[in-house]
Tab-separated table of C-alpha atoms (C1' of nucleotides) in Angstrom:
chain	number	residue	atom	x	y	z
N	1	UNK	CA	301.334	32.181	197.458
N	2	UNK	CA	299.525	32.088	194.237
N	3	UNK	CA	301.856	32.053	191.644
N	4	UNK	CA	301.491	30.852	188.014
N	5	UNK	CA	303.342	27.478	187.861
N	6	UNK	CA	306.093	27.346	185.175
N	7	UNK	CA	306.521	24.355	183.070
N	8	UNK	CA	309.544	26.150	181.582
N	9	UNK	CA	311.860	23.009	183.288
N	10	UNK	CA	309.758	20.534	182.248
N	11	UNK	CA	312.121	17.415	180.468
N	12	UNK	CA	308.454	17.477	177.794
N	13	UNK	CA	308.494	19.364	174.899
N	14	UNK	CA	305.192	19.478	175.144
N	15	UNK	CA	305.032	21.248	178.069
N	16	UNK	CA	307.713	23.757	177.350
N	17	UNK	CA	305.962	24.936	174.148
N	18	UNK	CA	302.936	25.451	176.407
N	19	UNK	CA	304.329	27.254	178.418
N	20	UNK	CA	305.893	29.612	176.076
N	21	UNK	CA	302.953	29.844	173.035
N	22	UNK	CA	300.189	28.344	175.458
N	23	UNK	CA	298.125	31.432	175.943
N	24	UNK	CA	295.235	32.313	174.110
N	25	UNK	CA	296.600	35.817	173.461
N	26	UNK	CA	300.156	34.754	172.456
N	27	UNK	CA	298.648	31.871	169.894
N	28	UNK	CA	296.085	34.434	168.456
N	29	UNK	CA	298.637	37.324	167.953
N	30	UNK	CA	300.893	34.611	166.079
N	31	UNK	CA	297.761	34.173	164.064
N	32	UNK	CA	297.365	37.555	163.008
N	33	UNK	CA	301.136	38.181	162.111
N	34	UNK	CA	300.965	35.161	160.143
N	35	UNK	CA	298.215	37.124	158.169
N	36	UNK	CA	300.007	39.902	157.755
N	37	UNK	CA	299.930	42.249	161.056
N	38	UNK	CA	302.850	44.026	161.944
N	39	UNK	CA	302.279	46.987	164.122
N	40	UNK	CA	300.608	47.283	167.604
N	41	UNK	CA	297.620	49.231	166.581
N	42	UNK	CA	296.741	46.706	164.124
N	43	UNK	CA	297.082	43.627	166.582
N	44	UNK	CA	294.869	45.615	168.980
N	45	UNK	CA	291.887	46.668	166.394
N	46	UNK	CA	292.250	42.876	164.967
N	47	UNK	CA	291.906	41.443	168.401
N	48	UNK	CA	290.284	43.887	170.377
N	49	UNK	CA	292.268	43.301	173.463
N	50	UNK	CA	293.127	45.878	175.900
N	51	UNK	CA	296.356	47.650	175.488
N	52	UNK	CA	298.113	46.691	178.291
N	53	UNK	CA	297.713	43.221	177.931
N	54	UNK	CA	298.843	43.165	174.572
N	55	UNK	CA	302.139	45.314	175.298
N	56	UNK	CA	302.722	42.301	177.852
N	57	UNK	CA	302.321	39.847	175.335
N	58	UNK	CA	304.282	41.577	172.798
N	59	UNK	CA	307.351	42.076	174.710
N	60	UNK	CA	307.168	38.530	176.062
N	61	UNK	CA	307.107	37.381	172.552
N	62	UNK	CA	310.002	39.573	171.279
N	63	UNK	CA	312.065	37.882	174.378
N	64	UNK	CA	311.408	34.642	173.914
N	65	UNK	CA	312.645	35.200	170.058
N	66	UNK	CA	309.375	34.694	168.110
N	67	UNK	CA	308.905	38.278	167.201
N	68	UNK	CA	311.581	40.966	166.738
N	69	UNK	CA	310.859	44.707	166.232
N	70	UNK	CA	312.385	46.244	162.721
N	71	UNK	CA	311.747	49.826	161.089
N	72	UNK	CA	308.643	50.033	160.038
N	73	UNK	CA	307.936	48.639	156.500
N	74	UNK	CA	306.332	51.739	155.446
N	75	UNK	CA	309.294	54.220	156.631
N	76	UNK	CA	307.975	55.967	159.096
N	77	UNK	CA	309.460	55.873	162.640
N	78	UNK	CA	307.297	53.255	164.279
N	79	UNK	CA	308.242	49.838	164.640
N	80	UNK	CA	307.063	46.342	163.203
N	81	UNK	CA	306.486	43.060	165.027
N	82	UNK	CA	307.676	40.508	162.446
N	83	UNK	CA	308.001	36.899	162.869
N	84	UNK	CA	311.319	35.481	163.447
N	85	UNK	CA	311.880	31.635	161.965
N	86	UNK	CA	311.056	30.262	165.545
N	87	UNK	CA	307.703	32.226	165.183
N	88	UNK	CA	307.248	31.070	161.498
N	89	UNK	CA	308.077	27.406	162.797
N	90	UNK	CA	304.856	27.658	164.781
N	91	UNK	CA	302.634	27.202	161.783
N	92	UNK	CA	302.176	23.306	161.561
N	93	UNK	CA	300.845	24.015	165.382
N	94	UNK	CA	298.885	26.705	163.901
N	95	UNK	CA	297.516	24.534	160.886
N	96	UNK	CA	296.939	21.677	163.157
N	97	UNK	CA	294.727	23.902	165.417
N	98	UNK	CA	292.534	25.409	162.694
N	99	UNK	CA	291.885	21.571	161.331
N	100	UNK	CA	290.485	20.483	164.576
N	101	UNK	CA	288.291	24.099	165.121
N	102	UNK	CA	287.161	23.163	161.485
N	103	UNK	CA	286.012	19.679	162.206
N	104	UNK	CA	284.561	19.930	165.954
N	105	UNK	CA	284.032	23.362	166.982
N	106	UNK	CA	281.127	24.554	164.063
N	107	UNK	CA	278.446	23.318	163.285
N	108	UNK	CA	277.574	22.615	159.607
N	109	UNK	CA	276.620	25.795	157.546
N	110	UNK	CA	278.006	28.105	160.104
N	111	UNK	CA	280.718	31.009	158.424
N	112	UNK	CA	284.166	30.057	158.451
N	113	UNK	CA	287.663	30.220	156.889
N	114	UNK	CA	289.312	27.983	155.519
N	115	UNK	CA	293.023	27.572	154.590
N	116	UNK	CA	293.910	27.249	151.229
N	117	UNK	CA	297.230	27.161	148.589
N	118	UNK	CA	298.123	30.640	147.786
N	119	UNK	CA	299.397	28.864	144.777
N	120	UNK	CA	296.252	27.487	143.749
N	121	UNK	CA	293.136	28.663	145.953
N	122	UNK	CA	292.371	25.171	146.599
N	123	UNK	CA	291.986	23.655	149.764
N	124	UNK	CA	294.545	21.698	151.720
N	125	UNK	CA	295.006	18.370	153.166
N	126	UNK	CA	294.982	17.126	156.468
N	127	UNK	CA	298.420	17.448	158.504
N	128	UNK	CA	300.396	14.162	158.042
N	129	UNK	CA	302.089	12.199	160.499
N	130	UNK	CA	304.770	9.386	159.650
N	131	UNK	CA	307.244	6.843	160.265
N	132	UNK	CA	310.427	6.911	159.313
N	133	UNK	CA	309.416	4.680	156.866
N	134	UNK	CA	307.106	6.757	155.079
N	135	UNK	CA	303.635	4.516	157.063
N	136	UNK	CA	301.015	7.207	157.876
N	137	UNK	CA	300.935	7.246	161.533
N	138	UNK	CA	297.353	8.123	163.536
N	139	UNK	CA	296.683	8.297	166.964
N	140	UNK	CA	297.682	5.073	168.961
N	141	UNK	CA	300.378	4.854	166.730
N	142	UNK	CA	302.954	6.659	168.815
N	143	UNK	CA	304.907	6.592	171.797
N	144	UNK	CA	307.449	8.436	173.666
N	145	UNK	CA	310.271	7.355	174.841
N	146	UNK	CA	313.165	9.053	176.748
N	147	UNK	CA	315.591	10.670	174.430
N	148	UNK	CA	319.024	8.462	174.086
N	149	UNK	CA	321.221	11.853	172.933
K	1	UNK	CA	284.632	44.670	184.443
K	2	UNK	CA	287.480	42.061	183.558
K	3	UNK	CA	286.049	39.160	182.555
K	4	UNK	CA	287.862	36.891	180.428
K	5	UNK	CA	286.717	37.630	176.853
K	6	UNK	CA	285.665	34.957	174.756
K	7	UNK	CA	286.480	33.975	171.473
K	8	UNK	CA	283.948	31.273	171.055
K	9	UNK	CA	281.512	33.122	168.362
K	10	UNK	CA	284.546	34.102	166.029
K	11	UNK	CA	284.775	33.166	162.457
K	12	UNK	CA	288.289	31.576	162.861
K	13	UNK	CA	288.822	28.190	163.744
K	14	UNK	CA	292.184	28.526	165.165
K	15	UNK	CA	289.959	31.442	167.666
K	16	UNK	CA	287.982	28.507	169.026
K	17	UNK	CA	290.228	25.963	169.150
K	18	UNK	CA	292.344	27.742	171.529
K	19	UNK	CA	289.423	29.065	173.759
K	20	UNK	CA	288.639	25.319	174.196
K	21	UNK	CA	291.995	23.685	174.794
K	22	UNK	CA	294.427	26.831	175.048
K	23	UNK	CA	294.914	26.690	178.062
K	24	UNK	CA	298.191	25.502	179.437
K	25	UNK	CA	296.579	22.828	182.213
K	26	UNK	CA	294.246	21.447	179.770
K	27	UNK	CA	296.648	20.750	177.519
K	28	UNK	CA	298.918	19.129	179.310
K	29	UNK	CA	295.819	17.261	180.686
K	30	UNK	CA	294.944	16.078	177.353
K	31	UNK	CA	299.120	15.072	176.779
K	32	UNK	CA	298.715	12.846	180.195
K	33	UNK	CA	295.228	11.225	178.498
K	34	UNK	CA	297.257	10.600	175.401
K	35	UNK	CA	299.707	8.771	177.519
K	36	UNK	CA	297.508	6.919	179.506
K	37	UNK	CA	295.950	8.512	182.325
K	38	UNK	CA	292.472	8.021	183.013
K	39	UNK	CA	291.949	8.741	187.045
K	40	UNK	CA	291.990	11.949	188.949
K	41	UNK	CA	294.492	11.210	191.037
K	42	UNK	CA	297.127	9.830	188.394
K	43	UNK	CA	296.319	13.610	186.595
K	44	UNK	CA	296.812	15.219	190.236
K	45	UNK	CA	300.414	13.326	190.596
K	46	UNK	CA	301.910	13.605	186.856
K	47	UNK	CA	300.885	17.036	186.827
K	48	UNK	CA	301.332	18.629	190.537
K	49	UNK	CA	298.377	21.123	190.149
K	50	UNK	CA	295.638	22.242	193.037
K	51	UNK	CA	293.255	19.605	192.882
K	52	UNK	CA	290.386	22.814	192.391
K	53	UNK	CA	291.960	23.725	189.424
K	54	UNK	CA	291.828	20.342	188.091
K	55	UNK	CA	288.623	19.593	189.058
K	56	UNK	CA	287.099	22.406	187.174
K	57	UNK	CA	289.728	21.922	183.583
K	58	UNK	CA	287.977	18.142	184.129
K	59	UNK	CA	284.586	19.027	184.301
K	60	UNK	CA	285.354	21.867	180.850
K	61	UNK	CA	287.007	18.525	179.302
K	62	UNK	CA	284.075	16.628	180.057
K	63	UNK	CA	281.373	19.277	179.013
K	64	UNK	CA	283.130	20.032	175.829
K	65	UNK	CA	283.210	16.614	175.046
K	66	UNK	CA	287.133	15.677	174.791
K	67	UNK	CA	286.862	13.799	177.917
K	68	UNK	CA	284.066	11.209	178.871
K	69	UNK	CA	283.743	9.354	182.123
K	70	UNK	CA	283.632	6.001	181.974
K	71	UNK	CA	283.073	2.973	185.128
K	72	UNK	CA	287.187	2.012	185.999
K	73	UNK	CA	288.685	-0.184	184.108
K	74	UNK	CA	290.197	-1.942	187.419
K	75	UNK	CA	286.583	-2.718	188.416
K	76	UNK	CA	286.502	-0.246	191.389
K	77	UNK	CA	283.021	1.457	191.934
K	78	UNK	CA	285.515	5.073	190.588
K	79	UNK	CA	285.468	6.394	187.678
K	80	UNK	CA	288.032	6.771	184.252
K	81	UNK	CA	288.303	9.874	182.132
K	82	UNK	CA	288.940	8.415	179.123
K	83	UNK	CA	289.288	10.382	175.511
K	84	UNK	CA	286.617	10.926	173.277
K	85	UNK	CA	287.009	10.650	169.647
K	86	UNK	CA	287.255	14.334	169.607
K	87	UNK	CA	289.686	14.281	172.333
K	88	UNK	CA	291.863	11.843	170.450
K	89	UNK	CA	291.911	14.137	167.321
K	90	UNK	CA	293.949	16.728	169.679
K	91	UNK	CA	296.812	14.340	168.558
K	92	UNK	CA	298.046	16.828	165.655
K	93	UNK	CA	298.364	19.613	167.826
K	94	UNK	CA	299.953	17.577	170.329
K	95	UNK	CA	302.449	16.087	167.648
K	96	UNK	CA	303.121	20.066	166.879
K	97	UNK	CA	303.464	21.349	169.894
K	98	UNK	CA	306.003	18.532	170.647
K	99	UNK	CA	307.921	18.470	167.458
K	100	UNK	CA	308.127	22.705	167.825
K	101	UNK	CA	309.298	22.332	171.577
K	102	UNK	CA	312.204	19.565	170.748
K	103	UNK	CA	313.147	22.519	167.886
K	104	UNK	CA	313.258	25.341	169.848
K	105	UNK	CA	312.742	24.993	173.362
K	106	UNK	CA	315.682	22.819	174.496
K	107	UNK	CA	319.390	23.445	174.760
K	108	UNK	CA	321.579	20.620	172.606
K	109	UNK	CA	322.075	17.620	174.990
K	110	UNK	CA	319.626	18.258	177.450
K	111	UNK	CA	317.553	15.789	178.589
K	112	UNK	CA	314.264	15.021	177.138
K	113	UNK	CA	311.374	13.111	175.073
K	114	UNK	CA	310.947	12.079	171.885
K	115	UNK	CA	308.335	10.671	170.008
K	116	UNK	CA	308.774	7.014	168.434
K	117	UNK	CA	306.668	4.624	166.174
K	118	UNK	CA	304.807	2.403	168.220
K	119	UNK	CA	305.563	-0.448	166.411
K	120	UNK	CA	309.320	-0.078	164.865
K	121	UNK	CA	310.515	2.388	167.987
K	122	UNK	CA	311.953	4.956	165.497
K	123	UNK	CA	311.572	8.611	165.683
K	124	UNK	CA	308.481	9.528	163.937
K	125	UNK	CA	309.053	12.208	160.768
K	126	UNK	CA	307.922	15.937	160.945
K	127	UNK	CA	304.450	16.729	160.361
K	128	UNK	CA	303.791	17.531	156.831
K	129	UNK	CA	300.919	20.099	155.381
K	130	UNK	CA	300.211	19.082	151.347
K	131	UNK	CA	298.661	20.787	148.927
K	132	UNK	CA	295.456	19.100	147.193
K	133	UNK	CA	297.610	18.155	144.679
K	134	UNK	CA	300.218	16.608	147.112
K	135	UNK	CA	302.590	19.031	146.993
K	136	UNK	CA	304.519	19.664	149.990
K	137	UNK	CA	303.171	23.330	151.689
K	138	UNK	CA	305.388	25.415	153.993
K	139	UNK	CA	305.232	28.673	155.729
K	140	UNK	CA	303.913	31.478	153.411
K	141	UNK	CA	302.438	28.899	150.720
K	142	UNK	CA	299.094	29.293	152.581
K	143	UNK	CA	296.591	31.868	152.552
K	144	UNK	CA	293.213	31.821	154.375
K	145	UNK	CA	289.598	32.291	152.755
K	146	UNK	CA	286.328	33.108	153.586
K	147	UNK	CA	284.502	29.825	153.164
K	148	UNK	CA	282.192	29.240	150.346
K	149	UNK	CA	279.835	26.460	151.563
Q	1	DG	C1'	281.132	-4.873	210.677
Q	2	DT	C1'	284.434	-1.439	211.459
Q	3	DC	C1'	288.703	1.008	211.398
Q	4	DG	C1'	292.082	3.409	208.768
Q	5	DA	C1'	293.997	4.610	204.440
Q	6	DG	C1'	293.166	6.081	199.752
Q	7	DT	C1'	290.278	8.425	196.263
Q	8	DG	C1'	287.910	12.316	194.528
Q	9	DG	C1'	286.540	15.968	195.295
Q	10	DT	C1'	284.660	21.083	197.684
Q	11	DT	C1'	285.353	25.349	200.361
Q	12	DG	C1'	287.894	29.531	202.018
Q	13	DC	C1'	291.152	32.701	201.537
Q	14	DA	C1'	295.445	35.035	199.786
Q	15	DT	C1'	297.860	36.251	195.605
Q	16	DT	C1'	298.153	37.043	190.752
Q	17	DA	C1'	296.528	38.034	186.142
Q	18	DT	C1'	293.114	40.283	183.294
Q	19	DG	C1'	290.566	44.105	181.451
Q	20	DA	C1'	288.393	48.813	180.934
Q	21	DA	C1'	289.334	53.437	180.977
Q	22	DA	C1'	292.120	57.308	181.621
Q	23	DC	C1'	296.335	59.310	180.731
Q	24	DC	C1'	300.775	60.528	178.311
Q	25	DA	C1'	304.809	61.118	175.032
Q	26	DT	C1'	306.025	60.918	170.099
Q	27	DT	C1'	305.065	61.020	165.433
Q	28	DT	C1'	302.538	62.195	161.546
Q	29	DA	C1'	299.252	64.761	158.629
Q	30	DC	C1'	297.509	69.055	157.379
S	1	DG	C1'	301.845	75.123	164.394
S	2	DT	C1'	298.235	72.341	165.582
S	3	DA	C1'	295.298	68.276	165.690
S	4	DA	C1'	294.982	63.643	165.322
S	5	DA	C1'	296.994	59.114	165.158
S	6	DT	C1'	300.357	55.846	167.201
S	7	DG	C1'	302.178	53.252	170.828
S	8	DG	C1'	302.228	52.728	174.784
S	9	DT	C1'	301.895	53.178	180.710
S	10	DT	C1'	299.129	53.744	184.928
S	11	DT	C1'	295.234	52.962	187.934
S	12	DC	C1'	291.880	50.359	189.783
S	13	DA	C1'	288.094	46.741	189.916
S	14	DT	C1'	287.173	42.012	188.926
S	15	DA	C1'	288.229	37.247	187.799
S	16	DA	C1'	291.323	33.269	187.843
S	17	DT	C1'	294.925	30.654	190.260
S	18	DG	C1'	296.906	28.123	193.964
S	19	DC	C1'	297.555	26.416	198.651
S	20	DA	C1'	295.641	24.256	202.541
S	21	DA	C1'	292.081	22.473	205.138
S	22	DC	C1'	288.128	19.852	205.107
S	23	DC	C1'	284.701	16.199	203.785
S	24	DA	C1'	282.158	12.140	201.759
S	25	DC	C1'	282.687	7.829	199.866
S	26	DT	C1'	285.239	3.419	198.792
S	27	DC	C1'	288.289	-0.254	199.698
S	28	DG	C1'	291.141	-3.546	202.061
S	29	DA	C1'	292.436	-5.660	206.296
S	30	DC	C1'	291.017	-7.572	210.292
DNA sequence: GTCGAGTGGTTGCATTATGAAACCATTTAC
DNA sequence: GTAAATGGTTTCATAATGCAACCACTCGAC
């Protein structure tokens, strides 16, 4: 039997995320509610994925708590997909992902986006990693260990 | 006819980021590199996947140039997949991915991973986004532009 | 050298997920 | 009241996934 395997047991973090946000759908709908989209017809025009799939994704993502519906912003009788804070907690993973599509998946000159400060239109920094002592960590600089809770 | 549409010519970075790694098995191939596996069959074990399956996410590692193969380090006539530079700057989104998973994706006391500085052992800090100006950035303090270069 | 185990795959086939298009029930605009 | 927009569900073809069997090459022991 073909089944998807679930990583949902997984004692990784890693892994559990993955399983949960680790869909190209799911991650790019999280995108587009983080810039603003709210109702199903807009998901669907932004992302031009059939309809079916997206209701799947939808209502997987209102389970697993990272969207909830709520009356429609504008007062009519439809319904909004909003972000819950789980769903807003994704955006460092979100962040981190555009930063590496900036850096290795165009090539120089080609038309982008970039992410800025609403505040003050400029450009941000590179995600930070570090140590409890305040050292700025980089790759090799980590480990992981089993947690001692 | 349902072929798997691809995001690879859009405009957003976080689009082709996650058509190249967001996929749940090459991610957590990419988590095993990070942590030190370099041979098919160490991937095969850790990970408990059809060796077809694997075989092809290796060969999309390889082509899209996070993974390179390299003679084994043990001197055997086999061969290592070992992490590009590229591959290595995955470590963000890994660091996310982990740090949103320990958040949200485990019940209080059950058992798991955490991340620790190499060098002291201590848990490692959240990622942190700054503004150009150093100014720490959270959810909704970002917007995203067109880019001007 | 040569026999058997281990490594690193490929091939075939069943099951599942994906995707396009058609369809349908409400809701809204006119 | 009627037409169009919204938010889906259903149907069916195609593609991806996963298990198991198979195969070529390497290695270590003898």
């Amino acid at each position: 039997m073909a089944k998807r395997t679930s990583l949902k047991d997984s004692t990784c973090p890693v892994a559990r995320s993955v399983e949960v946000i680790g869909d190209c759908w799911t991650m790019m709908i999280i995108r587009d509610a983080m810039l603003g989209a709210r109702r199903f017809g807009e998901f669907q025009k932004s992302l031009g994925l059939a309809k079916n799939i997206l209701a799947v994704r939808l209502k997987a993502l209102v389970e697993d708590g990272i969207l909830k519906l709520e009356p429609a912003a504008d007062g009519s009788a439809y319904q909004d997909y909003v972000l819950t804070a789980k769903g807003q907690a994704v955006h460092p993973i979100m962040v981190a992902l555009r930063q590496w599509g900036e850096d290795y998946a165009f090539k120089p000159g080609e038309p982008t986006t970039i992410m800025v400060d609403r505040k003050t239109g400029k450009q941000i920094k590179k995600l930070e990693l570090h140590a409890a002592d305040g050292t700025l960590l980089g790759y090799g600089d980590t480990t992981i260990v089993p947690s001692t809770a």
